[in-house]
C-alpha cells in the first residue's frame, strides 16, 4: 500500500467572521473522535486565533517533504496534533516554524529553504488543489483508493478496510 498526502485548500476565505462561530463549529470534532477512538480532537478552547487558511501549513509540509523527507510524516502528524488537539494557529508562520523544529528540522535551515522555495511550493500546493477539484474531490479527507475510487469525508477505519477488500476481490464470473 502506498500513501500519498496531497494538498487540498481549506479555509481559503474567512468562513467564520467571528471567533465564537468557529469555536462552535469545532464542537463537531467530537463526532470525529467518536468515529475513530485513536484520533484525538479537542474543540477550540484556547485564546489563540483560529487558522485563517491551510495554505501556510501545506507549504511548510511541502518544504519539509522536499528537503527533509524523513521528517515529512512526523510533521504531518504534528500539524494535525497542533491544530486538532492543541488548538495552535497553524496558519501563523512563527507557529509553523516551531512545529517544524519539533520534528527535528533545524530552524535556520528551514527558514533559509523557505525563503528560497516558498513561491514554488505555494504554486505546487495550488496545483494539487486544482487537480483534486478537477477530479471531483470536494471533501477533506478524501481517500482515493487504487487511483479510481474516491471515498469522501472521514470514515470509520472499517469502511476503508471494506472498500480495499472489495477492490482486492477477484472479479469472479465476469461480473
Short mmCIF file of N, CA and C in Angstrom, two decimals, residues 4-159:
data_model
loop_
_atom_site.label_atom_id
_atom_site.label_comp_id
_atom_site.label_asym_id
_atom_site.label_seq_id
_atom_site.Cartn_x
_atom_site.Cartn_y
_atom_site.Cartn_z
N UNK A 4 -0.06 8.64 -0.19
CA UNK A 4 0.45 9.92 -0.66
C UNK A 4 -0.50 11.01 -0.18
N UNK A 5 0.06 11.98 0.54
CA UNK A 5 -0.75 13.11 1.00
C UNK A 5 -0.67 14.20 -0.05
N UNK A 6 -1.82 14.69 -0.47
CA UNK A 6 -1.87 15.77 -1.45
C UNK A 6 -2.59 16.97 -0.83
N UNK A 7 -2.29 18.12 -1.38
CA UNK A 7 -2.86 19.36 -0.85
C UNK A 7 -4.30 19.55 -1.29
N UNK A 8 -5.11 20.04 -0.38
CA UNK A 8 -6.47 20.48 -0.65
C UNK A 8 -6.69 21.67 0.26
N UNK A 9 -7.00 22.80 -0.33
CA UNK A 9 -7.07 24.05 0.43
C UNK A 9 -8.33 24.13 1.27
N UNK A 10 -8.12 24.50 2.52
CA UNK A 10 -9.21 24.71 3.46
C UNK A 10 -9.15 26.13 3.97
N UNK A 11 -10.29 26.63 4.32
CA UNK A 11 -10.38 27.99 4.88
C UNK A 11 -9.69 29.00 3.98
N UNK A 12 -10.02 28.93 2.69
CA UNK A 12 -9.43 29.88 1.75
C UNK A 12 -10.11 31.24 1.84
N UNK A 13 -11.27 31.26 2.44
CA UNK A 13 -11.97 32.52 2.71
C UNK A 13 -12.34 32.51 4.18
N UNK A 14 -12.50 33.70 4.76
CA UNK A 14 -12.87 33.72 6.18
C UNK A 14 -14.30 33.21 6.38
N UNK A 15 -14.43 31.88 6.50
CA UNK A 15 -15.75 31.25 6.65
C UNK A 15 -16.43 31.71 7.93
N UNK A 16 -15.64 31.90 8.96
CA UNK A 16 -16.19 32.30 10.25
C UNK A 16 -15.67 33.69 10.57
N UNK A 17 -16.53 34.67 10.38
CA UNK A 17 -16.12 36.05 10.61
C UNK A 17 -15.82 36.31 12.08
N UNK A 18 -16.51 35.60 12.95
CA UNK A 18 -16.20 35.81 14.36
C UNK A 18 -15.73 34.50 15.01
N UNK A 19 -14.90 34.66 15.97
CA UNK A 19 -14.26 33.55 16.65
C UNK A 19 -15.27 32.62 17.30
N UNK A 20 -16.35 33.16 17.86
CA UNK A 20 -17.35 32.33 18.54
C UNK A 20 -17.98 31.31 17.60
N UNK A 21 -18.23 31.73 16.36
CA UNK A 21 -18.81 30.79 15.38
C UNK A 21 -17.82 29.67 15.07
N UNK A 22 -16.53 30.01 14.99
CA UNK A 22 -15.51 28.99 14.74
C UNK A 22 -15.45 28.01 15.92
N UNK A 23 -15.46 28.53 17.12
CA UNK A 23 -15.41 27.67 18.31
C UNK A 23 -16.62 26.72 18.30
N UNK A 24 -17.78 27.25 17.96
CA UNK A 24 -18.98 26.41 17.87
C UNK A 24 -18.81 25.33 16.80
N UNK A 25 -18.26 25.71 15.66
CA UNK A 25 -18.01 24.76 14.56
C UNK A 25 -17.13 23.60 15.03
N UNK A 26 -16.11 23.88 15.83
CA UNK A 26 -15.18 22.84 16.24
C UNK A 26 -15.80 21.83 17.20
N UNK A 27 -16.97 22.13 17.73
CA UNK A 27 -17.66 21.14 18.57
C UNK A 27 -17.96 19.88 17.75
N UNK A 28 -18.10 20.04 16.43
CA UNK A 28 -18.34 18.90 15.55
C UNK A 28 -17.17 17.92 15.51
N UNK A 29 -16.01 18.36 15.96
CA UNK A 29 -14.86 17.46 16.01
C UNK A 29 -15.10 16.30 16.96
N UNK A 30 -16.00 16.50 17.90
CA UNK A 30 -16.30 15.42 18.85
C UNK A 30 -16.84 14.19 18.13
N UNK A 31 -17.64 14.41 17.09
CA UNK A 31 -18.18 13.30 16.30
C UNK A 31 -17.05 12.51 15.66
N UNK A 32 -16.04 13.22 15.17
CA UNK A 32 -14.90 12.55 14.55
C UNK A 32 -14.18 11.68 15.58
N UNK A 33 -14.03 12.19 16.77
CA UNK A 33 -13.36 11.43 17.83
C UNK A 33 -14.16 10.17 18.18
N UNK A 34 -15.47 10.25 18.09
CA UNK A 34 -16.30 9.08 18.37
C UNK A 34 -16.16 8.03 17.28
N UNK A 35 -15.99 8.48 16.01
CA UNK A 35 -15.83 7.55 14.90
C UNK A 35 -14.51 6.79 14.97
N UNK A 36 -13.48 7.47 15.40
CA UNK A 36 -12.14 6.86 15.44
C UNK A 36 -11.50 7.14 16.78
N UNK A 37 -11.61 6.19 17.71
CA UNK A 37 -11.11 6.43 19.06
C UNK A 37 -9.61 6.72 19.14
N UNK A 38 -8.84 6.30 18.14
CA UNK A 38 -7.40 6.58 18.17
C UNK A 38 -7.09 8.02 17.77
N UNK A 39 -8.05 8.68 17.16
CA UNK A 39 -7.86 10.09 16.77
C UNK A 39 -8.17 10.98 17.97
N UNK A 40 -7.42 12.05 18.06
CA UNK A 40 -7.63 12.97 19.18
C UNK A 40 -8.09 14.32 18.63
N UNK A 41 -9.19 14.78 19.14
CA UNK A 41 -9.75 16.07 18.75
C UNK A 41 -10.12 16.85 20.00
N UNK A 42 -9.76 18.11 20.03
CA UNK A 42 -10.14 18.99 21.12
C UNK A 42 -10.81 20.22 20.52
N UNK A 43 -12.12 20.39 20.72
CA UNK A 43 -12.74 21.61 20.21
C UNK A 43 -11.95 22.84 20.65
N UNK A 44 -11.94 23.85 19.80
CA UNK A 44 -11.11 25.04 20.03
C UNK A 44 -11.45 25.64 21.39
N UNK A 45 -10.45 25.67 22.25
CA UNK A 45 -10.71 26.13 23.61
C UNK A 45 -9.60 27.05 24.12
N UNK A 46 -8.80 27.59 23.23
CA UNK A 46 -7.72 28.49 23.64
C UNK A 46 -8.06 29.91 23.20
N UNK A 47 -7.26 30.84 23.63
CA UNK A 47 -7.42 32.22 23.20
C UNK A 47 -6.75 32.48 21.85
N UNK A 48 -6.02 31.49 21.35
CA UNK A 48 -5.33 31.65 20.06
C UNK A 48 -6.36 31.85 18.95
N UNK A 49 -5.98 32.65 17.99
CA UNK A 49 -6.84 32.84 16.83
C UNK A 49 -6.86 31.56 16.01
N UNK A 50 -8.01 31.20 15.46
CA UNK A 50 -8.05 30.03 14.60
C UNK A 50 -7.25 30.29 13.32
N UNK A 51 -6.78 29.24 12.67
CA UNK A 51 -6.06 29.43 11.41
C UNK A 51 -6.94 30.14 10.38
N UNK A 52 -6.32 31.03 9.62
CA UNK A 52 -7.04 31.77 8.60
C UNK A 52 -7.09 30.99 7.29
N UNK A 53 -6.16 30.05 7.10
CA UNK A 53 -6.05 29.32 5.85
C UNK A 53 -5.18 28.09 6.09
N UNK A 54 -5.34 27.09 5.25
CA UNK A 54 -4.48 25.91 5.35
C UNK A 54 -3.24 26.04 4.47
N UNK A 55 -3.16 27.08 3.67
CA UNK A 55 -2.03 27.22 2.74
C UNK A 55 -0.69 27.24 3.47
N UNK A 56 -0.48 28.06 4.50
CA UNK A 56 0.84 28.08 5.14
C UNK A 56 1.29 26.70 5.65
N UNK A 57 0.41 25.96 6.29
CA UNK A 57 0.78 24.63 6.81
C UNK A 57 1.11 23.68 5.67
N UNK A 58 0.38 23.77 4.59
CA UNK A 58 0.64 22.89 3.46
C UNK A 58 1.96 23.25 2.77
N UNK A 59 2.27 24.54 2.71
CA UNK A 59 3.56 24.96 2.15
C UNK A 59 4.69 24.47 3.04
N UNK A 60 4.55 24.62 4.35
CA UNK A 60 5.59 24.15 5.28
C UNK A 60 5.79 22.65 5.11
N UNK A 61 4.71 21.91 4.98
CA UNK A 61 4.82 20.47 4.78
C UNK A 61 5.57 20.15 3.49
N UNK A 62 5.21 20.82 2.41
CA UNK A 62 5.87 20.57 1.12
C UNK A 62 7.36 20.91 1.19
N UNK A 63 7.70 21.97 1.90
CA UNK A 63 9.12 22.33 2.07
C UNK A 63 9.87 21.22 2.79
N UNK A 64 9.29 20.72 3.85
CA UNK A 64 9.93 19.64 4.61
C UNK A 64 9.98 18.37 3.78
N UNK A 65 8.90 18.04 3.10
CA UNK A 65 8.85 16.83 2.28
C UNK A 65 9.95 16.85 1.21
N UNK A 66 10.18 18.00 0.61
CA UNK A 66 11.18 18.11 -0.46
C UNK A 66 12.61 18.13 0.06
N UNK A 67 12.82 18.67 1.25
CA UNK A 67 14.18 18.89 1.74
C UNK A 67 14.59 17.98 2.88
N UNK A 68 13.65 17.50 3.66
CA UNK A 68 13.91 16.60 4.79
C UNK A 68 12.86 15.49 4.74
N UNK A 69 12.89 14.64 3.72
CA UNK A 69 11.80 13.66 3.53
C UNK A 69 11.53 12.77 4.73
N UNK A 70 12.56 12.46 5.51
CA UNK A 70 12.34 11.61 6.69
C UNK A 70 11.52 12.32 7.77
N UNK A 71 11.45 13.62 7.71
CA UNK A 71 10.69 14.39 8.70
C UNK A 71 9.26 14.69 8.23
N UNK A 72 8.94 14.35 6.97
CA UNK A 72 7.62 14.71 6.42
C UNK A 72 6.47 14.03 7.15
N UNK A 73 6.57 12.73 7.32
CA UNK A 73 5.46 12.03 8.01
C UNK A 73 5.31 12.49 9.45
N UNK A 74 6.41 12.58 10.22
CA UNK A 74 6.25 13.12 11.57
C UNK A 74 5.66 14.54 11.58
N UNK A 75 6.05 15.35 10.60
CA UNK A 75 5.48 16.71 10.54
C UNK A 75 3.99 16.66 10.25
N UNK A 76 3.59 15.80 9.35
CA UNK A 76 2.16 15.68 9.04
C UNK A 76 1.37 15.39 10.32
N UNK A 77 1.86 14.45 11.09
CA UNK A 77 1.17 14.10 12.35
C UNK A 77 1.24 15.25 13.36
N UNK A 78 2.36 15.94 13.43
CA UNK A 78 2.49 17.08 14.36
C UNK A 78 1.54 18.20 13.96
N UNK A 79 1.40 18.46 12.66
CA UNK A 79 0.47 19.52 12.22
C UNK A 79 -0.96 19.18 12.61
N UNK A 80 -1.34 17.93 12.41
CA UNK A 80 -2.70 17.52 12.81
C UNK A 80 -2.89 17.68 14.31
N UNK A 81 -1.89 17.25 15.08
CA UNK A 81 -1.98 17.38 16.53
C UNK A 81 -2.00 18.84 16.98
N UNK A 82 -1.15 19.65 16.34
CA UNK A 82 -1.08 21.07 16.71
C UNK A 82 -2.43 21.75 16.49
N UNK A 83 -3.10 21.41 15.42
CA UNK A 83 -4.38 22.03 15.11
C UNK A 83 -5.54 21.39 15.88
N UNK A 84 -5.73 20.09 15.71
CA UNK A 84 -6.92 19.43 16.24
C UNK A 84 -6.87 19.13 17.73
N UNK A 85 -5.69 19.03 18.30
CA UNK A 85 -5.59 18.69 19.72
C UNK A 85 -5.12 19.86 20.57
N UNK A 86 -4.11 20.58 20.06
CA UNK A 86 -3.51 21.66 20.84
C UNK A 86 -4.08 23.03 20.52
N UNK A 87 -4.93 23.12 19.49
CA UNK A 87 -5.56 24.38 19.10
C UNK A 87 -4.53 25.47 18.80
N UNK A 88 -3.50 25.12 18.05
CA UNK A 88 -2.48 26.10 17.67
C UNK A 88 -2.82 26.68 16.30
N UNK A 89 -2.48 27.91 16.10
CA UNK A 89 -2.80 28.64 14.87
C UNK A 89 -1.77 28.29 13.80
N UNK A 90 -2.02 27.20 13.08
CA UNK A 90 -1.04 26.70 12.13
C UNK A 90 -1.03 27.46 10.81
N UNK A 91 -1.72 28.57 10.73
CA UNK A 91 -1.54 29.47 9.58
C UNK A 91 -0.55 30.58 9.92
N UNK A 92 -0.12 30.65 11.16
CA UNK A 92 0.86 31.63 11.63
C UNK A 92 2.25 31.04 11.40
N UNK A 93 3.04 31.73 10.59
CA UNK A 93 4.35 31.19 10.20
C UNK A 93 5.24 30.93 11.41
N UNK A 94 5.18 31.76 12.44
CA UNK A 94 6.03 31.51 13.62
C UNK A 94 5.62 30.22 14.33
N UNK A 95 4.34 29.93 14.37
CA UNK A 95 3.87 28.66 14.94
C UNK A 95 4.36 27.50 14.08
N UNK A 96 4.27 27.66 12.77
CA UNK A 96 4.71 26.60 11.86
C UNK A 96 6.19 26.30 12.02
N UNK A 97 7.00 27.34 12.14
CA UNK A 97 8.44 27.14 12.32
C UNK A 97 8.69 26.35 13.60
N UNK A 98 7.97 26.66 14.65
CA UNK A 98 8.11 25.91 15.91
C UNK A 98 7.72 24.45 15.71
N UNK A 99 6.61 24.20 15.01
CA UNK A 99 6.15 22.83 14.79
C UNK A 99 7.18 22.06 13.94
N UNK A 100 7.73 22.71 12.93
CA UNK A 100 8.74 22.06 12.09
C UNK A 100 9.97 21.69 12.93
N UNK A 101 10.39 22.56 13.80
CA UNK A 101 11.56 22.25 14.63
C UNK A 101 11.25 21.13 15.63
N UNK A 102 10.00 20.99 16.01
CA UNK A 102 9.61 19.92 16.93
C UNK A 102 9.82 18.53 16.33
N UNK A 103 9.89 18.43 15.00
CA UNK A 103 10.14 17.13 14.37
C UNK A 103 11.60 16.99 13.98
N UNK A 104 12.46 17.89 14.46
CA UNK A 104 13.89 17.73 14.29
C UNK A 104 14.54 18.48 13.16
N UNK A 105 13.79 19.33 12.46
CA UNK A 105 14.38 20.13 11.39
C UNK A 105 15.01 21.37 12.01
N UNK A 106 16.21 21.67 11.59
CA UNK A 106 16.92 22.85 12.09
C UNK A 106 16.18 24.13 11.68
N UNK A 107 15.93 24.98 12.65
CA UNK A 107 15.17 26.22 12.43
C UNK A 107 15.78 27.08 11.33
N UNK A 108 17.06 27.37 11.43
CA UNK A 108 17.72 28.26 10.46
C UNK A 108 17.74 27.65 9.07
N UNK A 109 17.99 26.35 9.00
CA UNK A 109 17.99 25.68 7.69
C UNK A 109 16.60 25.74 7.06
N UNK A 110 15.57 25.52 7.88
CA UNK A 110 14.20 25.58 7.37
C UNK A 110 13.86 26.99 6.88
N UNK A 111 14.22 27.99 7.66
CA UNK A 111 13.93 29.37 7.26
C UNK A 111 14.66 29.73 5.97
N UNK A 112 15.88 29.26 5.80
CA UNK A 112 16.63 29.54 4.58
C UNK A 112 15.97 28.88 3.37
N UNK A 113 15.57 27.63 3.53
CA UNK A 113 14.90 26.92 2.44
C UNK A 113 13.55 27.58 2.13
N UNK A 114 12.85 27.97 3.17
CA UNK A 114 11.55 28.62 2.98
C UNK A 114 11.71 29.92 2.19
N UNK A 115 12.72 30.69 2.51
CA UNK A 115 12.95 31.96 1.79
C UNK A 115 13.21 31.70 0.30
N UNK A 116 13.89 30.61 0.02
CA UNK A 116 14.26 30.29 -1.36
C UNK A 116 13.13 29.61 -2.14
N UNK A 117 12.37 28.73 -1.49
CA UNK A 117 11.44 27.86 -2.21
C UNK A 117 9.96 28.14 -1.93
N UNK A 118 9.66 29.13 -1.13
CA UNK A 118 8.27 29.37 -0.71
C UNK A 118 7.32 29.53 -1.89
N UNK A 119 7.69 30.34 -2.87
CA UNK A 119 6.79 30.58 -4.02
C UNK A 119 6.55 29.31 -4.82
N UNK A 120 7.61 28.53 -5.05
CA UNK A 120 7.44 27.29 -5.80
C UNK A 120 6.55 26.30 -5.07
N UNK A 121 6.71 26.20 -3.77
CA UNK A 121 5.88 25.26 -3.01
C UNK A 121 4.43 25.74 -2.91
N UNK A 122 4.25 27.04 -2.84
CA UNK A 122 2.87 27.58 -2.84
C UNK A 122 2.20 27.23 -4.16
N UNK A 123 2.92 27.39 -5.24
CA UNK A 123 2.38 27.04 -6.56
C UNK A 123 2.04 25.55 -6.62
N UNK A 124 2.89 24.72 -6.06
CA UNK A 124 2.64 23.27 -6.05
C UNK A 124 1.39 22.92 -5.24
N UNK A 125 1.22 23.57 -4.10
CA UNK A 125 0.03 23.35 -3.27
C UNK A 125 -1.23 23.71 -4.06
N UNK A 126 -1.22 24.84 -4.73
CA UNK A 126 -2.39 25.27 -5.50
C UNK A 126 -2.64 24.32 -6.67
N UNK A 127 -1.59 23.86 -7.33
CA UNK A 127 -1.75 22.91 -8.43
C UNK A 127 -2.38 21.60 -7.96
N UNK A 128 -1.93 21.09 -6.81
CA UNK A 128 -2.52 19.86 -6.28
C UNK A 128 -3.98 20.06 -5.92
N UNK A 129 -4.29 21.21 -5.36
CA UNK A 129 -5.69 21.52 -5.03
C UNK A 129 -6.53 21.54 -6.30
N UNK A 130 -6.05 22.23 -7.32
CA UNK A 130 -6.80 22.32 -8.57
C UNK A 130 -6.96 20.95 -9.24
N UNK A 131 -5.94 20.11 -9.14
CA UNK A 131 -6.04 18.75 -9.67
C UNK A 131 -7.14 17.97 -8.95
N UNK A 132 -7.21 18.11 -7.63
CA UNK A 132 -8.25 17.43 -6.86
C UNK A 132 -9.64 17.91 -7.28
N UNK A 133 -9.79 19.21 -7.42
CA UNK A 133 -11.08 19.77 -7.84
C UNK A 133 -11.47 19.22 -9.22
N UNK A 134 -10.51 19.16 -10.14
CA UNK A 134 -10.80 18.65 -11.49
C UNK A 134 -11.19 17.17 -11.47
N UNK A 135 -10.80 16.45 -10.41
CA UNK A 135 -11.18 15.04 -10.27
C UNK A 135 -12.48 14.87 -9.49
N UNK A 136 -13.11 15.99 -9.15
CA UNK A 136 -14.39 15.94 -8.45
C UNK A 136 -14.27 15.81 -6.94
N UNK A 137 -13.09 15.98 -6.41
CA UNK A 137 -12.90 15.88 -4.96
C UNK A 137 -13.37 17.19 -4.33
N UNK A 138 -14.23 17.05 -3.32
CA UNK A 138 -14.78 18.24 -2.67
C UNK A 138 -14.71 18.17 -1.14
N UNK A 139 -14.22 17.08 -0.60
CA UNK A 139 -14.23 16.90 0.85
C UNK A 139 -12.84 16.55 1.36
N UNK A 140 -12.63 16.89 2.61
CA UNK A 140 -11.39 16.52 3.29
C UNK A 140 -11.76 15.77 4.54
N UNK A 141 -11.22 14.62 4.74
CA UNK A 141 -10.32 13.95 3.82
C UNK A 141 -11.09 13.27 2.70
N UNK A 142 -10.43 13.03 1.61
CA UNK A 142 -10.92 12.13 0.57
C UNK A 142 -9.80 11.15 0.32
N UNK A 143 -10.10 9.91 0.44
CA UNK A 143 -9.13 8.86 0.19
C UNK A 143 -9.43 8.31 -1.20
N UNK A 144 -8.43 8.34 -2.07
CA UNK A 144 -8.59 7.78 -3.41
C UNK A 144 -7.90 6.42 -3.39
N UNK A 145 -8.71 5.40 -3.54
CA UNK A 145 -8.20 4.03 -3.46
C UNK A 145 -7.99 3.49 -4.87
N UNK A 146 -6.80 2.97 -5.09
CA UNK A 146 -6.44 2.36 -6.37
C UNK A 146 -6.52 3.36 -7.53
N UNK A 147 -6.38 4.63 -7.21
CA UNK A 147 -6.37 5.67 -8.24
C UNK A 147 -7.71 5.98 -8.85
N UNK A 148 -8.76 5.28 -8.46
CA UNK A 148 -10.06 5.47 -9.11
C UNK A 148 -11.23 5.64 -8.16
N UNK A 149 -11.13 5.13 -6.97
CA UNK A 149 -12.28 5.11 -6.07
C UNK A 149 -12.12 6.17 -4.98
N UNK A 150 -12.79 7.32 -5.14
CA UNK A 150 -12.71 8.33 -4.07
C UNK A 150 -13.72 8.02 -2.96
N UNK A 151 -13.22 8.01 -1.73
CA UNK A 151 -14.07 7.83 -0.56
C UNK A 151 -14.02 9.15 0.20
N UNK A 152 -15.08 9.98 0.07
CA UNK A 152 -15.04 11.31 0.68
C UNK A 152 -15.41 11.33 2.15
N UNK A 153 -14.84 12.29 2.85
CA UNK A 153 -15.17 12.52 4.25
C UNK A 153 -14.52 11.52 5.18
N UNK A 154 -14.47 11.88 6.43
CA UNK A 154 -13.88 10.99 7.43
C UNK A 154 -14.79 9.78 7.60
N UNK A 155 -14.19 8.61 7.57
CA UNK A 155 -14.92 7.36 7.69
C UNK A 155 -14.33 6.56 8.84
N UNK A 156 -15.10 5.63 9.32
CA UNK A 156 -14.56 4.69 10.30
C UNK A 156 -13.52 3.82 9.59
N UNK A 157 -12.53 3.38 10.31
CA UNK A 157 -11.47 2.55 9.74
C UNK A 157 -12.06 1.35 9.01
N UNK A 158 -13.10 0.75 9.56
CA UNK A 158 -13.72 -0.43 8.95
C UNK A 158 -14.25 -0.13 7.55
N UNK A 159 -14.69 1.10 7.30
CA UNK A 159 -15.18 1.46 5.97
C UNK A 159 -14.07 1.39 4.94
#
